[in-house]
Amino acid sequence: MSTQSLYKVDADFAAKALVNNEQYQVMYQESITDPDGFWRKHGQRIDWIKPYTQIKKTSFDDRDLSINWFYDGTLNASANCLDRHLETKGDTKAIIWEGDDASEQRTLTYRELHAEVCRFANALKAQGVARGDVVTIYMPMVPEAAVAMLACARIGAVHSVVFGGFSPDSIASRIIDGKSKLVITADEGVRGGRKIPLKANIDQALNNPDVTTVERVLVLKRTGGNVNWQAGRDLWWHEACEGMADQCPAEEMGAEDPLFLLYTSGSTGNPKGVLHTTGGYLVYAAMTHEYVFDYKPGEIYWCTADVGWITGHSYMVYGPLANGATILIHEGVPNHPSPKRLGEMIDRHQVNTLYTAPTLIRALMAEGKEHFDSFSGKSLRIMGSVGEPINPEAWRWYHEVIGHGHCPIVDTWWQTETGGILITPLPGATDTKPGSATRPFFGVKPALVDNEGNILEGATEGNLVMLDSWPGQMRTVYGDHERFALTYFKTFRGMYFTGDGARRDEDGYYWITGRVDDVINVSGHRLGTAEVESALVSHELVAEAAVVGYPHDIKGQGIYAYVTLTKGTEATEELRQELRQWVRKEIGALATPDLIQWATGLPKTRSGKIMRRFLRKIAANEVTNLGDASTLADPAVIDTLIESRLNRN
Ligand code: WTA
């Protein structure tokens, strides 16, 4: 193995780890040569009501696409996260919660969490929610967010969590697509010292005349702030729970019954409802949580992701709770009120595992390591990274300043669609290289292909695909199976296309290079450039817009918009600010363009197609080698755009 910048697994660590390198090799081989046998065994890690006899029936043929795992078994995800721990772990903390203001602290044992979930599940039933109904959850980071998800799972309802930073329009489109009858929210959320008007956003979303399905809104009283109330529709969470029993039978669900929907952005169209089912998802989330974080009973595990993203689903709620872990939930942001907060929380709660995103690490790095002078970090054993490529400088800083040079880092690559981690080091098994997600997890068969779909061997670079299914894979795009086939299985026939590019080095390690489609990744949040463009052109003064990502020191990628105004409109600074606010209002703060360049024309082919590669290069300030512009209808626009470019870094 090449030794440049290699962080070797510590022998003592490996000796105590769940999996060392030899075991990884053996288990990986087994998982690939005999997937049925491998998963037949590992599927038993969760409790089944009726045990499965069938393991895997999957086809990646886009004309006959189907993905089924453990498909004749029955189970309940909430019972797996709660009931089965009651006997041995009833008094163990399931959740430690710290408010945005650190003076607010709460804990819930597994017994208490079970009772809360049952009460709320009974309340949902009393409100008419039945098996198969879609429930929209728009919540702050409080224990009740997990309670709401698990209560849905308990009664067989399908939750659709919408990130609390999304705008009323974004909420409305998700409610419409999912045909939700019921919405769960809070009066307000609190983040970084600011109140977030969650209920008001829901009110506005429900005012949209196209939202016709919602009958009931359950509202958690979090801050006690003023809210508007629509009698007959709105009901307080605590009132809905009044008199409800703290026992609620768990519905017997088929392994392939839906567990949740989660909307995510792609290169075209509206965000897609990614559908995950019950059995395979839970097996995969629990198993990856245990192996990737080398989880040991009694450990305290902190994932900083919001529950509105897939990481919050698989690695804050379902995976760790299925394993009986104690999870830390933080309401706010880990660098507020000061960069010290992260370290203080790790020490205060004796966190053993930290799972966070490169964007936070880069933000802390920019603040300076002196904020960690009084940080002990003694409890920390393992640190994870997720959501975007981690640059080697940030990796090393994370390793040294937070991990004191001895905590293994697991750089985990995966997607909303994959349900769980696919490419990652295992802390006791894999020597790491800063910036590489390293090797596939058990049962995962990655490959690199060229643009024609030919599989490339050896050390090379290409489009990242998966050649076979794994239990946590999404099953369909909600209500649009054809779109599922088209988006993921048609580009390269018979393979799952991730939309990412990657390099594989001489040791077989994967280095994710980023999206190769029109998706950008801003602070680990996925956005389609088409979504931002359509928000911009919906403004009456915008004639045309093209949006690309550009390298950003903290966020990984920033949003760069080229905007052509309607004839006669004056390009003023005020208008630029107005457009930024406009996009924010249309989609949410995370979609706010960082830079808006006024463009009198965009580089188009003679048939009118925008040549985005020129725009990406100009936005990245790479203007010397732009390539052949002769196919453009008007090559002169390039020079004009270069002259007035905004990013000169
Ligand atoms: C990117 C988040 C590099 C990637 C779990 C992927 C990463 C997209 C990594 C999915 C990583 C995620 N290294 N890139 N460790 N993890 N990505 O659906 O481009 O929000 O396709 O899921 O994030 O984002 P999503």
PDB file of N, CA and C and ligand atoms in Angstrom, residues 264 309-311 355 358 385-390 411-418 423 435 437 498-500 512-515 519 521 524-526, ligand 1:
ATOM      1  N   THR A 264     -35.781  14.767  -2.097  1.00  0.00           N
ATOM      2  CA  THR A 264     -34.415  15.198  -2.356  1.00  0.00           C
ATOM      3  C   THR A 264     -34.296  15.732  -3.775  1.00  0.00           C
ATOM      4  N   TRP A 309     -32.921  15.647   7.128  1.00  0.00           N
ATOM      5  CA  TRP A 309     -32.093  15.039   6.081  1.00  0.00           C
ATOM      6  C   TRP A 309     -31.979  13.550   6.341  1.00  0.00           C
ATOM      7  N   ILE A 310     -31.494  12.821   5.342  1.00  0.00           N
ATOM      8  CA  ILE A 310     -31.413  11.363   5.499  1.00  0.00           C
ATOM      9  C   ILE A 310     -30.475  10.984   6.648  1.00  0.00           C
ATOM     10  N   THR A 311     -29.417  11.757   6.880  1.00  0.00           N
ATOM     11  CA  THR A 311     -28.507  11.409   7.970  1.00  0.00           C
ATOM     12  C   THR A 311     -29.246  11.437   9.303  1.00  0.00           C
ATOM     13  N   TYR A 355     -20.553  12.522  14.750  1.00  0.00           N
ATOM     14  CA  TYR A 355     -20.779  12.361  13.307  1.00  0.00           C
ATOM     15  C   TYR A 355     -21.237  13.707  12.773  1.00  0.00           C
ATOM     16  N   PRO A 358     -18.298  18.183   6.865  1.00  0.00           N
ATOM     17  CA  PRO A 358     -17.105  18.990   6.596  1.00  0.00           C
ATOM     18  C   PRO A 358     -17.343  20.491   6.709  1.00  0.00           C
ATOM     19  N   SER A 385     -17.558  11.779   9.167  1.00  0.00           N
ATOM     20  CA  SER A 385     -17.788  12.915   8.287  1.00  0.00           C
ATOM     21  C   SER A 385     -18.758  12.466   7.203  1.00  0.00           C
ATOM     22  N   VAL A 386     -19.653  13.343   6.808  1.00  0.00           N
ATOM     23  CA  VAL A 386     -20.656  12.982   5.818  1.00  0.00           C
ATOM     24  C   VAL A 386     -21.193  14.195   5.069  1.00  0.00           C
ATOM     25  N   GLY A 387     -21.662  13.956   3.859  1.00  0.00           N
ATOM     26  CA  GLY A 387     -22.451  14.955   3.151  1.00  0.00           C
ATOM     27  C   GLY A 387     -21.763  15.604   1.983  1.00  0.00           C
ATOM     28  N   GLU A 388     -20.458  15.642   2.003  1.00  0.00           N
ATOM     29  CA  GLU A 388     -19.716  16.286   0.924  1.00  0.00           C
ATOM     30  C   GLU A 388     -18.267  15.833   1.047  1.00  0.00           C
ATOM     31  N   PRO A 389     -17.514  16.036  -0.018  1.00  0.00           N
ATOM     32  CA  PRO A 389     -16.105  15.665   0.068  1.00  0.00           C
ATOM     33  C   PRO A 389     -15.423  16.463   1.191  1.00  0.00           C
ATOM     34  N   ILE A 390     -14.591  15.791   1.960  1.00  0.00           N
ATOM     35  CA  ILE A 390     -13.833  16.511   2.993  1.00  0.00           C
ATOM     36  C   ILE A 390     -12.425  16.742   2.451  1.00  0.00           C
ATOM     37  N   ASP A 411     -14.859   8.651   6.954  1.00  0.00           N
ATOM     38  CA  ASP A 411     -15.419   9.541   5.926  1.00  0.00           C
ATOM     39  C   ASP A 411     -16.423   8.701   5.158  1.00  0.00           C
ATOM     40  N   THR A 412     -17.703   8.919   5.453  1.00  0.00           N
ATOM     41  CA  THR A 412     -18.753   8.026   4.970  1.00  0.00           C
ATOM     42  C   THR A 412     -19.441   8.598   3.740  1.00  0.00           C
ATOM     43  N   TRP A 413     -19.384   7.859   2.657  1.00  0.00           N
ATOM     44  CA  TRP A 413     -20.079   8.302   1.440  1.00  0.00           C
ATOM     45  C   TRP A 413     -21.396   7.561   1.280  1.00  0.00           C
ATOM     46  N   TRP A 414     -22.442   8.308   1.068  1.00  0.00           N
ATOM     47  CA  TRP A 414     -23.752   7.704   0.779  1.00  0.00           C
ATOM     48  C   TRP A 414     -24.708   8.790   0.344  1.00  0.00           C
ATOM     49  N   GLN A 415     -25.979   8.442   0.167  1.00  0.00           N
ATOM     50  CA  GLN A 415     -26.975   9.369  -0.385  1.00  0.00           C
ATOM     51  C   GLN A 415     -28.353   9.092   0.217  1.00  0.00           C
ATOM     52  N   THR A 416     -29.245  10.065   0.080  1.00  0.00           N
ATOM     53  CA  THR A 416     -30.631   9.856   0.484  1.00  0.00           C
ATOM     54  C   THR A 416     -31.150   8.552  -0.123  1.00  0.00           C
ATOM     55  N   GLU A 417     -30.807   8.341  -1.376  1.00  0.00           N
ATOM     56  CA  GLU A 417     -31.293   7.178  -2.107  1.00  0.00           C
ATOM     57  C   GLU A 417     -30.739   5.868  -1.578  1.00  0.00           C
ATOM     58  N   THR A 418     -29.556   5.905  -0.987  1.00  0.00           N
ATOM     59  CA  THR A 418     -28.927   4.642  -0.587  1.00  0.00           C
ATOM     60  C   THR A 418     -29.363   4.209   0.810  1.00  0.00           C
ATOM     61  N   ILE A 423     -19.851   3.574   1.137  1.00  0.00           N
ATOM     62  CA  ILE A 423     -18.388   3.535   1.042  1.00  0.00           C
ATOM     63  C   ILE A 423     -17.819   4.238   2.269  1.00  0.00           C
ATOM     64  N   GLY A 435      -9.345  12.524   2.903  1.00  0.00           N
ATOM     65  CA  GLY A 435     -10.026  12.864   1.657  1.00  0.00           C
ATOM     66  C   GLY A 435     -10.594  11.659   0.940  1.00  0.00           C
ATOM     67  N   ALA A 437     -12.968   8.202   0.962  1.00  0.00           N
ATOM     68  CA  ALA A 437     -14.005   7.438   1.677  1.00  0.00           C
ATOM     69  C   ALA A 437     -13.624   5.959   1.717  1.00  0.00           C
ATOM     70  N   THR A 498     -25.032   6.874  -9.375  1.00  0.00           N
ATOM     71  CA  THR A 498     -25.102   7.706  -8.177  1.00  0.00           C
ATOM     72  C   THR A 498     -25.182   9.196  -8.481  1.00  0.00           C
ATOM     73  N   GLY A 499     -24.760   9.596  -9.698  1.00  0.00           N
ATOM     74  CA  GLY A 499     -24.658  11.034  -9.994  1.00  0.00           C
ATOM     75  C   GLY A 499     -23.336  11.622  -9.542  1.00  0.00           C
ATOM     76  N   ASP A 500     -22.503  10.811  -8.897  1.00  0.00           N
ATOM     77  CA  ASP A 500     -21.191  11.276  -8.432  1.00  0.00           C
ATOM     78  C   ASP A 500     -20.081  10.753  -9.340  1.00  0.00           C
ATOM     79  N   ILE A 512     -14.220  10.405  -3.683  1.00  0.00           N
ATOM     80  CA  ILE A 512     -15.374  11.006  -4.346  1.00  0.00           C
ATOM     81  C   ILE A 512     -14.976  12.396  -4.839  1.00  0.00           C
ATOM     82  N   THR A 513     -15.247  12.659  -6.127  1.00  0.00           N
ATOM     83  CA  THR A 513     -14.832  13.969  -6.648  1.00  0.00           C
ATOM     84  C   THR A 513     -15.990  14.960  -6.694  1.00  0.00           C
ATOM     85  N   GLY A 514     -17.200  14.491  -6.445  1.00  0.00           N
ATOM     86  CA  GLY A 514     -18.348  15.407  -6.443  1.00  0.00           C
ATOM     87  C   GLY A 514     -19.350  15.034  -7.521  1.00  0.00           C
ATOM     88  N   ARG A 515     -20.423  15.803  -7.596  1.00  0.00           N
ATOM     89  CA  ARG A 515     -21.500  15.488  -8.524  1.00  0.00           C
ATOM     90  C   ARG A 515     -21.048  15.717  -9.962  1.00  0.00           C
ATOM     91  N   VAL A 519     -26.493  18.892  -9.938  1.00  0.00           N
ATOM     92  CA  VAL A 519     -26.845  19.006  -8.529  1.00  0.00           C
ATOM     93  C   VAL A 519     -25.672  19.683  -7.847  1.00  0.00           C
ATOM     94  N   ASN A 521     -23.913  20.984  -4.028  1.00  0.00           N
ATOM     95  CA  ASN A 521     -23.894  20.553  -2.642  1.00  0.00           C
ATOM     96  C   ASN A 521     -23.401  21.729  -1.801  1.00  0.00           C
ATOM     97  N   GLY A 524     -23.204  20.673   2.472  1.00  0.00           N
ATOM     98  CA  GLY A 524     -23.720  19.320   2.638  1.00  0.00           C
ATOM     99  C   GLY A 524     -25.191  19.189   2.320  1.00  0.00           C
ATOM    100  N   HIS A 525     -25.811  20.238   1.813  1.00  0.00           N
ATOM    101  CA  HIS A 525     -27.226  20.175   1.445  1.00  0.00           C
ATOM    102  C   HIS A 525     -27.358  20.125  -0.059  1.00  0.00           C
ATOM    103  N   ARG A 526     -28.138  19.172  -0.514  1.00  0.00           N
ATOM    104  CA  ARG A 526     -28.290  18.969  -1.948  1.00  0.00           C
ATOM    105  C   ARG A 526     -29.304  19.905  -2.555  1.00  0.00           C
TER     106      ARG A 526
HETATM  107  C1  WTA B   1     -22.309  13.908  -1.437  1.00  0.00           C
HETATM  108  C2  WTA B   1     -26.171  12.706   2.308  1.00  0.00           C
HETATM  109  C3  WTA B   1     -18.053  13.066  -0.698  1.00  0.00           C
HETATM  110  C4  WTA B   1     -22.342  13.151  -2.752  1.00  0.00           C
HETATM  111  C5  WTA B   1     -25.814  11.442   3.097  1.00  0.00           C
HETATM  112  C6  WTA B   1     -23.698  12.465  -2.722  1.00  0.00           C
HETATM  113  C7  WTA B   1     -20.303  12.986  -0.262  1.00  0.00           C
HETATM  114  C8  WTA B   1     -24.543  13.499  -2.029  1.00  0.00           C
HETATM  115  C9  WTA B   1     -20.068  12.263   0.927  1.00  0.00           C
HETATM  116  C10 WTA B   1     -25.720  12.900  -1.322  1.00  0.00           C
HETATM  117  C11 WTA B   1     -18.710  11.972   1.270  1.00  0.00           C
HETATM  118  C12 WTA B   1     -22.199  12.539   0.680  1.00  0.00           C
HETATM  119  N1  WTA B   1     -17.750  12.399   0.432  1.00  0.00           N
HETATM  120  N2  WTA B   1     -19.299  13.382  -1.061  1.00  0.00           N
HETATM  121  N3  WTA B   1     -18.361  11.332   2.393  1.00  0.00           N
HETATM  122  N4  WTA B   1     -21.269  12.009   1.482  1.00  0.00           N
HETATM  123  N5  WTA B   1     -21.632  13.145  -0.379  1.00  0.00           N
HETATM  124  O1  WTA B   1     -28.618  12.759  -0.510  1.00  0.00           O
HETATM  125  O2  WTA B   1     -22.253  14.051  -3.821  1.00  0.00           O
HETATM  126  O3  WTA B   1     -28.067  14.671   1.044  1.00  0.00           O
HETATM  127  O4  WTA B   1     -24.188  12.152  -3.997  1.00  0.00           O
HETATM  128  O5  WTA B   1     -27.096  12.390   1.336  1.00  0.00           O
HETATM  129  O6  WTA B   1     -23.664  14.121  -1.087  1.00  0.00           O
HETATM  130  O7  WTA B   1     -26.385  13.870  -0.554  1.00  0.00           O
HETATM  131  P1  WTA B   1     -27.626  13.472   0.336  1.00  0.00           P
END
